Amino acid sequence: MTLSSYLQGNNQSKDFIDMIQVIVDQIKPIKTEFLGGDKKAGTYNLYGEEQIKLDKRANEILLTAFKSSGLVKQAGSEEEADVIHMESTRGHFGVTIDPLDGSSLIPTNLAVGIIVSIYENGEIMSGLSNIKSAFYILLGPLTLMVFADQSGVSQFVLNDEGVFDLVKEDMKLSEDGKLYSPGGLYTKWTEKHKQLIKSYEEAGLKLRYSGSFVPDFHQILTYGGIFSYPALIEKPEGKLRVLFEVGPMSFIAEAAGGAASDGVKRTLEIVPNKVDHRTPVYIGSKNLVSEAIEKLK
Ligand code: AHG
Ligand code: MN
Ligand code: MN
C-alpha cells in the first residue's frame, strides 16, 4: 500500500495528503545537496551552532515548497528565529520542521533525518497537545518514513519510483527492549542521571548512540529501550528543542504505546514560551520511562 492510500484510509483530508506530498517531494533535492559535501556556510543559527550549508539548504528547500503550496499557515523551523506566517489558500496547517537532524554526521555518512509535526489548528505555539500528526524521514541505507496519527504508527520505505510503500503497521514500543541511548556529556550529568544510566548497564542494556536523534530514536522504536537527553549542570533545559525535536518524537512515542517525559511530566503537556524552548527528555518504552521518572525523584 502506498503512503497516500494509507493516509486516505486514515480519513486524512486531500489537503493533508497534498501537504505530506509537498514534503516528500523535497527529499530528492535535499539529498542532492549532500553531494556538495559539508562546506561551512559561515553563519550561525539562533542556538549559536554553526550551520553547515546543508542545514540551511534543506531549510530553504522546505520553506520555499511550503510557501508555494498555499497549504501552510504557520511554519516553524529549527533554523529560523521566528514563526513564519504564510499566505494559505487551503489546509491552513501549522508545520514544524527540523530540516536536517544530525547534520554533524553528514561528513561521516552516517544516518540523518528530517522531523515534522503538524498542527491542524494552524498555531504551532499553541502547545504540543495540539499536534495531530508527526513523522520523521530517516535517510539511511534506505529512505524510511515513520508516520503517526490518531490511527497509530506505521513505517514506509521509499521505492525506486519515489513512492513510499507501507512496510510495518501498528508499531508498538516493546517493553522488553534492551537498548539505551544517552545524550549529553557524562561530566555534565546530574548525580541522579548518572545513577540511572549506571543502572541500565547493570541491567544488561546495550548502549546505542550516534548523535542524530532520528536514527537513535528509530532504534529504540524498533527494538525497545530508552533515549535520554537530560538536564545538564549549568544547562537545566538540556539541548533538544521542544517544537522541532521533542514534540514530534513524543507524539510518535505515545502513539506507539510508549512514553516521553521531561523527568517529571509528559513532554506533550509543554506549551512552548519561545521558538527555541528546550527541554530534557526521556523517551521510549513506557516501563523504562516510568522507571526513569521514579529514579530521578
Ligand atoms: P541538529 O543536527 O538538528 O542540530 O540536532 C542534533 C541533536 C540531535 O539530533 C541529537 O540527538 C543531539 O543533538 C546530539 O547532541 P550531542 O552531540 O550533544 O550528543
Ligand atoms: Mn535536530
Ligand atoms: Mn537540525
GROMACS .gro file of C-alpha atoms and ligand atoms in nm:
model
  318
    1MET     CA    1   0.000   0.000   0.000
    2THR     CA    2   0.128   0.347  -0.082
    3LEU     CA    3   0.156   0.628   0.171
    4SER     CA    4  -0.123   0.826   0.008
    5SER     CA    5  -0.369   0.531   0.009
    6TYR     CA    6  -0.273   0.468   0.371
    7LEU     CA    7  -0.348   0.832   0.461
    8GLN     CA    8  -0.682   0.815   0.277
    9GLY     CA    9  -0.765   0.502   0.478
   10ASN     CA   10  -0.692   0.701   0.796
   11ASN     CA   11  -0.952   0.959   0.682
   12GLN     CA   12  -0.690   1.226   0.624
   13SER     CA   13  -0.811   1.510   0.401
   14LYS     CA   14  -0.691   1.576   0.047
   15ASP     CA   15  -0.526   1.895   0.173
   16PHE     CA   16  -0.338   1.695   0.434
   17ILE     CA   17  -0.224   1.431   0.184
   18ASP     CA   18  -0.110   1.705  -0.056
   19MET     CA   19   0.085   1.873   0.224
   20ILE     CA   20   0.267   1.548   0.312
   21GLN     CA   21   0.345   1.504  -0.058
   22VAL     CA   22   0.494   1.856  -0.071
   23ILE     CA   23   0.745   1.742   0.194
   24VAL     CA   24   0.810   1.403   0.030
   25ASP     CA   25   0.886   1.581  -0.297
   26GLN     CA   26   1.173   1.769  -0.127
   27ILE     CA   27   1.366   1.456  -0.020
   28LYS     CA   28   1.540   1.420  -0.355
   29PRO     CA   29   1.651   1.785  -0.383
   30ILE     CA   30   1.772   1.775  -0.021
   31LYS     CA   31   1.972   1.456  -0.080
   32THR     CA   32   2.118   1.605  -0.398
   33GLU     CA   33   2.260   1.884  -0.181
   34PHE     CA   34   2.452   1.619   0.019
   35LEU     CA   35   2.669   1.565  -0.288
   36GLY     CA   36   2.810   1.913  -0.230
   37GLY     CA   37   2.962   1.786   0.095
   38ASP     CA   38   2.987   1.956   0.430
   39LYS     CA   39   3.110   2.304   0.337
   40LYS     CA   40   3.058   2.557   0.613
   41ALA     CA   41   2.829   2.845   0.537
   42GLY     CA   42   3.000   3.063   0.796
   43THR     CA   43   2.672   3.158   0.959
   44TYR     CA   44   2.518   3.057   1.290
   45ASN     CA   45   2.164   2.952   1.376
   46LEU     CA   46   1.987   3.103   1.676
   47TYR     CA   47   2.137   2.834   1.901
   48GLY     CA   48   2.489   2.955   1.821
   49GLU     CA   49   2.565   2.640   1.627
   50GLU     CA   50   2.749   2.687   1.302
   51GLN     CA   51   2.510   2.600   1.023
   52ILE     CA   52   2.668   2.379   0.771
   53LYS     CA   53   2.543   2.464   0.430
   54LEU     CA   54   2.318   2.161   0.421
   55ASP     CA   55   2.109   2.269   0.722
   56LYS     CA   56   2.041   2.598   0.552
   57ARG     CA   57   1.972   2.447   0.213
   58ALA     CA   58   1.733   2.185   0.349
   59ASN     CA   59   1.556   2.463   0.539
   60GLU     CA   60   1.526   2.684   0.228
   61ILE     CA   61   1.406   2.396   0.012
   62LEU     CA   62   1.128   2.301   0.255
   63LEU     CA   63   1.015   2.655   0.335
   64THR     CA   64   1.006   2.752  -0.034
   65ALA     CA   65   0.791   2.447  -0.105
   66PHE     CA   66   0.557   2.533   0.184
   67LYS     CA   67   0.516   2.890   0.057
   68SER     CA   68   0.429   2.789  -0.297
   69SER     CA   69   0.193   2.511  -0.182
   70GLY     CA   70  -0.057   2.755  -0.029
   71LEU     CA   71  -0.128   2.487   0.235
   72VAL     CA   72   0.074   2.620   0.527
   73LYS     CA   73  -0.046   2.898   0.757
   74GLN     CA   74   0.242   2.889   1.004
   75ALA     CA   75   0.580   2.724   0.974
   76GLY     CA   76   0.848   2.687   1.236
   77SER     CA   77   1.198   2.564   1.170
   78GLU     CA   78   1.496   2.487   1.387
   79GLU     CA   79   1.691   2.717   1.153
   80GLU     CA   80   1.458   3.018   1.191
   81ALA     CA   81   1.437   3.253   1.488
   82ASP     CA   82   1.066   3.331   1.448
   83VAL     CA   83   0.741   3.170   1.348
   84ILE     CA   84   0.691   3.220   0.973
   85HIS     CA   85   0.343   3.334   0.873
   86MET     CA   86   0.241   3.232   0.521
   87GLU     CA   87  -0.049   3.300   0.287
   88SER     CA   88  -0.255   2.982   0.281
   89THR     CA   89  -0.547   2.934   0.048
   90ARG     CA   90  -0.642   2.587   0.179
   91GLY     CA   91  -0.538   2.346   0.453
   92HIS     CA   92  -0.405   2.625   0.675
   93PHE     CA   93  -0.170   2.384   0.855
   94GLY     CA   94   0.086   2.469   1.119
   95VAL     CA   95   0.401   2.275   1.040
   96THR     CA   96   0.728   2.245   1.233
   97ILE     CA   97   1.048   2.112   1.079
   98ASP     CA   98   1.391   2.009   1.186
   99PRO     CA   99   1.503   2.023   0.822
  100LEU     CA  100   1.819   1.823   0.884
  101ASP     CA  101   1.863   1.642   1.213
  102GLY     CA  102   2.207   1.506   1.291
  103SER     CA  103   2.381   1.735   1.043
  104SER     CA  104   2.718   1.681   1.215
  105LEU     CA  105   2.702   1.322   1.085
  106ILE     CA  106   2.690   1.424   0.718
  107PRO     CA  107   3.073   1.430   0.684
  108THR     CA  108   3.089   1.073   0.815
  109ASN     CA  109   2.796   0.949   0.601
  110LEU     CA  110   2.601   0.820   0.900
  111ALA     CA  111   2.221   0.832   0.900
  112VAL     CA  112   2.042   1.166   0.939
  113GLY     CA  113   1.678   1.268   0.930
  114ILE     CA  114   1.401   1.522   0.886
  115ILE     CA  115   1.146   1.569   1.167
  116VAL     CA  116   0.797   1.714   1.112
  117SER     CA  117   0.490   1.784   1.324
  118ILE     CA  118   0.153   1.913   1.207
  119TYR     CA  119  -0.093   2.137   1.392
  120GLU     CA  120  -0.433   2.131   1.226
  121ASN     CA  121  -0.530   2.443   1.423
  122GLY     CA  122  -0.255   2.621   1.229
  123GLU     CA  123  -0.095   2.750   1.552
  124ILE     CA  124   0.244   2.597   1.621
  125MET     CA  125   0.294   2.782   1.953
  126SER     CA  126  -0.040   2.662   2.092
  127GLY     CA  127   0.109   2.366   2.280
  128LEU     CA  128   0.234   2.017   2.198
  129SER     CA  129  -0.104   1.870   2.294
  130ASN     CA  130  -0.235   2.019   1.965
  131ILE     CA  131  -0.005   1.806   1.747
  132LYS     CA  132  -0.237   1.596   1.532
  133SER     CA  133   0.027   1.400   1.340
  134ALA     CA  134   0.403   1.376   1.323
  135PHE     CA  135   0.663   1.190   1.124
  136TYR     CA  136   1.030   1.154   1.059
  137ILE     CA  137   1.216   1.065   0.744
  138LEU     CA  138   1.526   0.858   0.812
  139LEU     CA  139   1.792   0.894   0.545
  140GLY     CA  140   1.996   0.578   0.591
  141PRO     CA  141   2.077   0.283   0.362
  142LEU     CA  142   1.703   0.302   0.287
  143THR     CA  143   1.488   0.614   0.300
  144LEU     CA  144   1.220   0.541   0.559
  145MET     CA  145   0.925   0.732   0.691
  146VAL     CA  146   0.769   0.667   1.030
  147PHE     CA  147   0.429   0.836   1.038
  148ALA     CA  148   0.198   0.873   1.339
  149ASP     CA  149  -0.159   0.999   1.366
  150GLN     CA  150  -0.470   0.904   1.564
  151SER     CA  151  -0.468   0.562   1.391
  152GLY     CA  152  -0.123   0.465   1.519
  153VAL     CA  153   0.231   0.442   1.388
  154SER     CA  154   0.339   0.296   1.055
  155GLN     CA  155   0.664   0.266   0.863
  156PHE     CA  156   0.715   0.321   0.491
  157VAL     CA  157   1.010   0.267   0.258
  158LEU     CA  158   1.080   0.484  -0.046
  159ASN     CA  159   1.080   0.264  -0.357
  160ASP     CA  160   1.265   0.312  -0.688
  161GLU     CA  161   0.973   0.512  -0.827
  162GLY     CA  162   0.999   0.765  -0.544
  163VAL     CA  163   0.682   0.640  -0.372
  164PHE     CA  164   0.661   0.540  -0.005
  165ASP     CA  165   0.532   0.182   0.042
  166LEU     CA  166   0.389   0.060   0.372
  167VAL     CA  167   0.619  -0.196   0.538
  168LYS     CA  168   0.508  -0.201   0.904
  169GLU     CA  169   0.175  -0.115   1.059
  170ASP     CA  170   0.064  -0.057   1.418
  171MET     CA  171   0.420  -0.027   1.551
  172LYS     CA  172   0.448  -0.061   1.929
  173LEU     CA  173   0.735   0.022   2.160
  174SER     CA  174   0.835  -0.310   2.315
  175GLU     CA  175   0.864  -0.329   2.693
  176ASP     CA  176   1.134  -0.597   2.663
  177GLY     CA  177   1.379  -0.360   2.498
  178LYS     CA  178   1.746  -0.378   2.574
  179LEU     CA  179   1.883  -0.052   2.428
  180TYR     CA  180   1.967   0.280   2.589
  181SER     CA  181   2.075   0.593   2.407
  182PRO     CA  182   2.223   0.853   2.645
  183GLY     CA  183   2.280   1.209   2.521
  184GLY     CA  184   2.492   1.478   2.684
  185LEU     CA  185   2.838   1.479   2.838
  186TYR     CA  186   2.884   1.243   3.135
  187THR     CA  187   3.068   1.513   3.331
  188LYS     CA  188   2.766   1.745   3.294
  189TRP     CA  189   2.508   1.489   3.407
  190THR     CA  190   2.340   1.520   3.747
  191GLU     CA  191   2.416   1.254   4.010
  192LYS     CA  192   2.068   1.104   3.973
  193HIS     CA  193   2.100   1.079   3.596
  194LYS     CA  194   2.443   0.915   3.633
  195GLN     CA  195   2.291   0.657   3.867
  196LEU     CA  196   2.006   0.594   3.624
  197ILE     CA  197   2.244   0.530   3.333
  198LYS     CA  198   2.461   0.308   3.552
  199SER     CA  199   2.153   0.103   3.637
  200TYR     CA  200   2.095   0.039   3.264
  201GLU     CA  201   2.444  -0.107   3.226
  202GLU     CA  202   2.389  -0.320   3.537
  203ALA     CA  203   2.058  -0.442   3.394
  204GLY     CA  204   2.233  -0.552   3.073
  205LEU     CA  205   2.100  -0.281   2.842
  206LYS     CA  206   2.325  -0.201   2.547
  207LEU     CA  207   2.442   0.149   2.457
  208ARG     CA  208   2.346   0.274   2.109
  209TYR     CA  209   2.412   0.642   2.036
  210SER     CA  210   2.502   0.803   1.704
  211GLY     CA  211   2.440   1.172   1.776
  212SER     CA  212   2.139   1.205   1.548
  213PHE     CA  213   1.802   1.187   1.720
  214VAL     CA  214   1.618   1.034   1.425
  215PRO     CA  215   1.823   0.713   1.385
  216ASP     CA  216   1.882   0.692   1.761
  217PHE     CA  217   1.509   0.711   1.832
  218HIS     CA  218   1.435   0.476   1.541
  219GLN     CA  219   1.648   0.204   1.702
  220ILE     CA  220   1.451   0.248   2.023
  221LEU     CA  221   1.120   0.230   1.837
  222THR     CA  222   1.233  -0.082   1.651
  223TYR     CA  223   1.385  -0.281   1.939
  224GLY     CA  224   1.254  -0.111   2.257
  225GLY     CA  225   1.454   0.085   2.510
  226ILE     CA  226   1.504   0.445   2.616
  227PHE     CA  227   1.662   0.757   2.466
  228SER     CA  228   1.758   1.038   2.702
  229TYR     CA  229   1.893   1.388   2.665
  230PRO     CA  230   1.891   1.509   3.025
  231ALA     CA  231   1.911   1.834   3.215
  232LEU     CA  232   2.279   1.925   3.232
  233ILE     CA  233   2.470   2.104   3.507
  234GLU     CA  234   2.461   2.473   3.402
  235LYS     CA  235   2.207   2.383   3.130
  236PRO     CA  236   1.899   2.255   3.314
  237GLU     CA  237   1.689   2.283   2.999
  238GLY     CA  238   1.907   2.024   2.822
  239LYS     CA  239   1.965   2.051   2.447
  240LEU     CA  240   1.674   1.925   2.244
  241ARG     CA  241   1.414   2.164   2.111
  242VAL     CA  242   1.050   2.129   2.213
  243LEU     CA  243   0.892   2.240   1.884
  244PHE     CA  244   1.120   2.067   1.637
  245GLU     CA  245   1.255   1.754   1.806
  246VAL     CA  246   1.092   1.660   2.135
  247GLY     CA  247   0.730   1.743   2.038
  248PRO     CA  248   0.707   1.535   1.720
  249MET     CA  249   0.907   1.242   1.862
  250SER     CA  250   0.697   1.241   2.182
  251PHE     CA  251   0.380   1.227   1.972
  252ILE     CA  252   0.520   0.929   1.779
  253ALA     CA  253   0.635   0.754   2.100
  254GLU     CA  254   0.295   0.789   2.269
  255ALA     CA  255   0.113   0.682   1.951
  256ALA     CA  256   0.328   0.365   1.962
  257GLY     CA  257   0.220   0.295   2.321
  258GLY     CA  258   0.542   0.434   2.465
  259ALA     CA  259   0.605   0.745   2.672
  260ALA     CA  260   0.801   1.069   2.676
  261SER     CA  261   0.876   1.272   2.987
  262ASP     CA  262   1.091   1.567   3.085
  263GLY     CA  263   1.172   1.372   3.402
  264VAL     CA  264   0.858   1.489   3.582
  265LYS     CA  265   0.565   1.531   3.342
  266ARG     CA  266   0.465   1.423   2.989
  267THR     CA  267   0.652   1.633   2.736
  268LEU     CA  268   0.329   1.662   2.532
  269GLU     CA  269   0.193   1.884   2.814
  270ILE     CA  270   0.453   2.151   2.731
  271VAL     CA  271   0.335   2.481   2.584
  272PRO     CA  272   0.647   2.646   2.439
  273ASN     CA  273   0.711   3.001   2.559
  274LYS     CA  274   0.953   3.074   2.276
  275VAL     CA  275   1.054   2.921   1.943
  276ASP     CA  276   1.379   2.785   2.087
  277HIS     CA  277   1.225   2.641   2.405
  278ARG     CA  278   1.426   2.334   2.507
  279THR     CA  279   1.359   2.051   2.749
  280PRO     CA  280   1.527   1.746   2.899
  281VAL     CA  281   1.371   1.429   2.758
  282TYR     CA  282   1.335   1.061   2.847
  283ILE     CA  283   1.157   0.882   2.563
  284GLY     CA  284   1.087   0.524   2.465
  285SER     CA  285   0.932   0.215   2.622
  286LYS     CA  286   0.670   0.301   2.883
  287ASN     CA  287   0.818   0.084   3.160
  288LEU     CA  288   1.164   0.240   3.121
  289VAL     CA  289   1.033   0.598   3.109
  290SER     CA  290   0.824   0.534   3.427
  291GLU     CA  291   1.132   0.387   3.596
  292ALA     CA  292   1.338   0.691   3.496
  293ILE     CA  293   1.079   0.929   3.647
  294GLU     CA  294   1.086   0.728   3.974
  295LYS     CA  295   1.465   0.721   3.993
  296LEU     CA  296   1.501   1.093   3.917
  297LYS     CA  297   1.273   1.193   4.207
  298AHG     P1  298   2.063   1.901   1.481
  298AHG     O1  299   2.162   1.831   1.392
  298AHG     O2  300   1.929   1.916   1.419
  298AHG     O3  301   2.116   2.028   1.542
  298AHG     O4  302   2.030   1.805   1.603
  298AHG     C1  303   2.133   1.749   1.681
  298AHG     C2  304   2.068   1.696   1.805
  298AHG     C3  305   2.006   1.559   1.792
  298AHG     O5  306   1.996   1.509   1.663
  298AHG     C4  307   2.096   1.468   1.871
  298AHG     O6  308   2.020   1.377   1.943
  298AHG     C5  309   2.173   1.559   1.961
  298AHG     O7  310   2.168   1.687   1.905
  298AHG     C6  311   2.316   1.517   1.974
  298AHG     O8  312   2.378   1.601   2.063
  298AHG     P2  313   2.524   1.567   2.120
  298AHG     O9  314   2.617   1.595   2.006
  298AHG    O10  315   2.538   1.660   2.235
  298AHG    O11  316   2.525   1.422   2.160
  299MN      MN  317   1.790   1.812   1.544
  300MN      MN  318   1.867   2.034   1.253
   0.00000   0.00000   0.00000
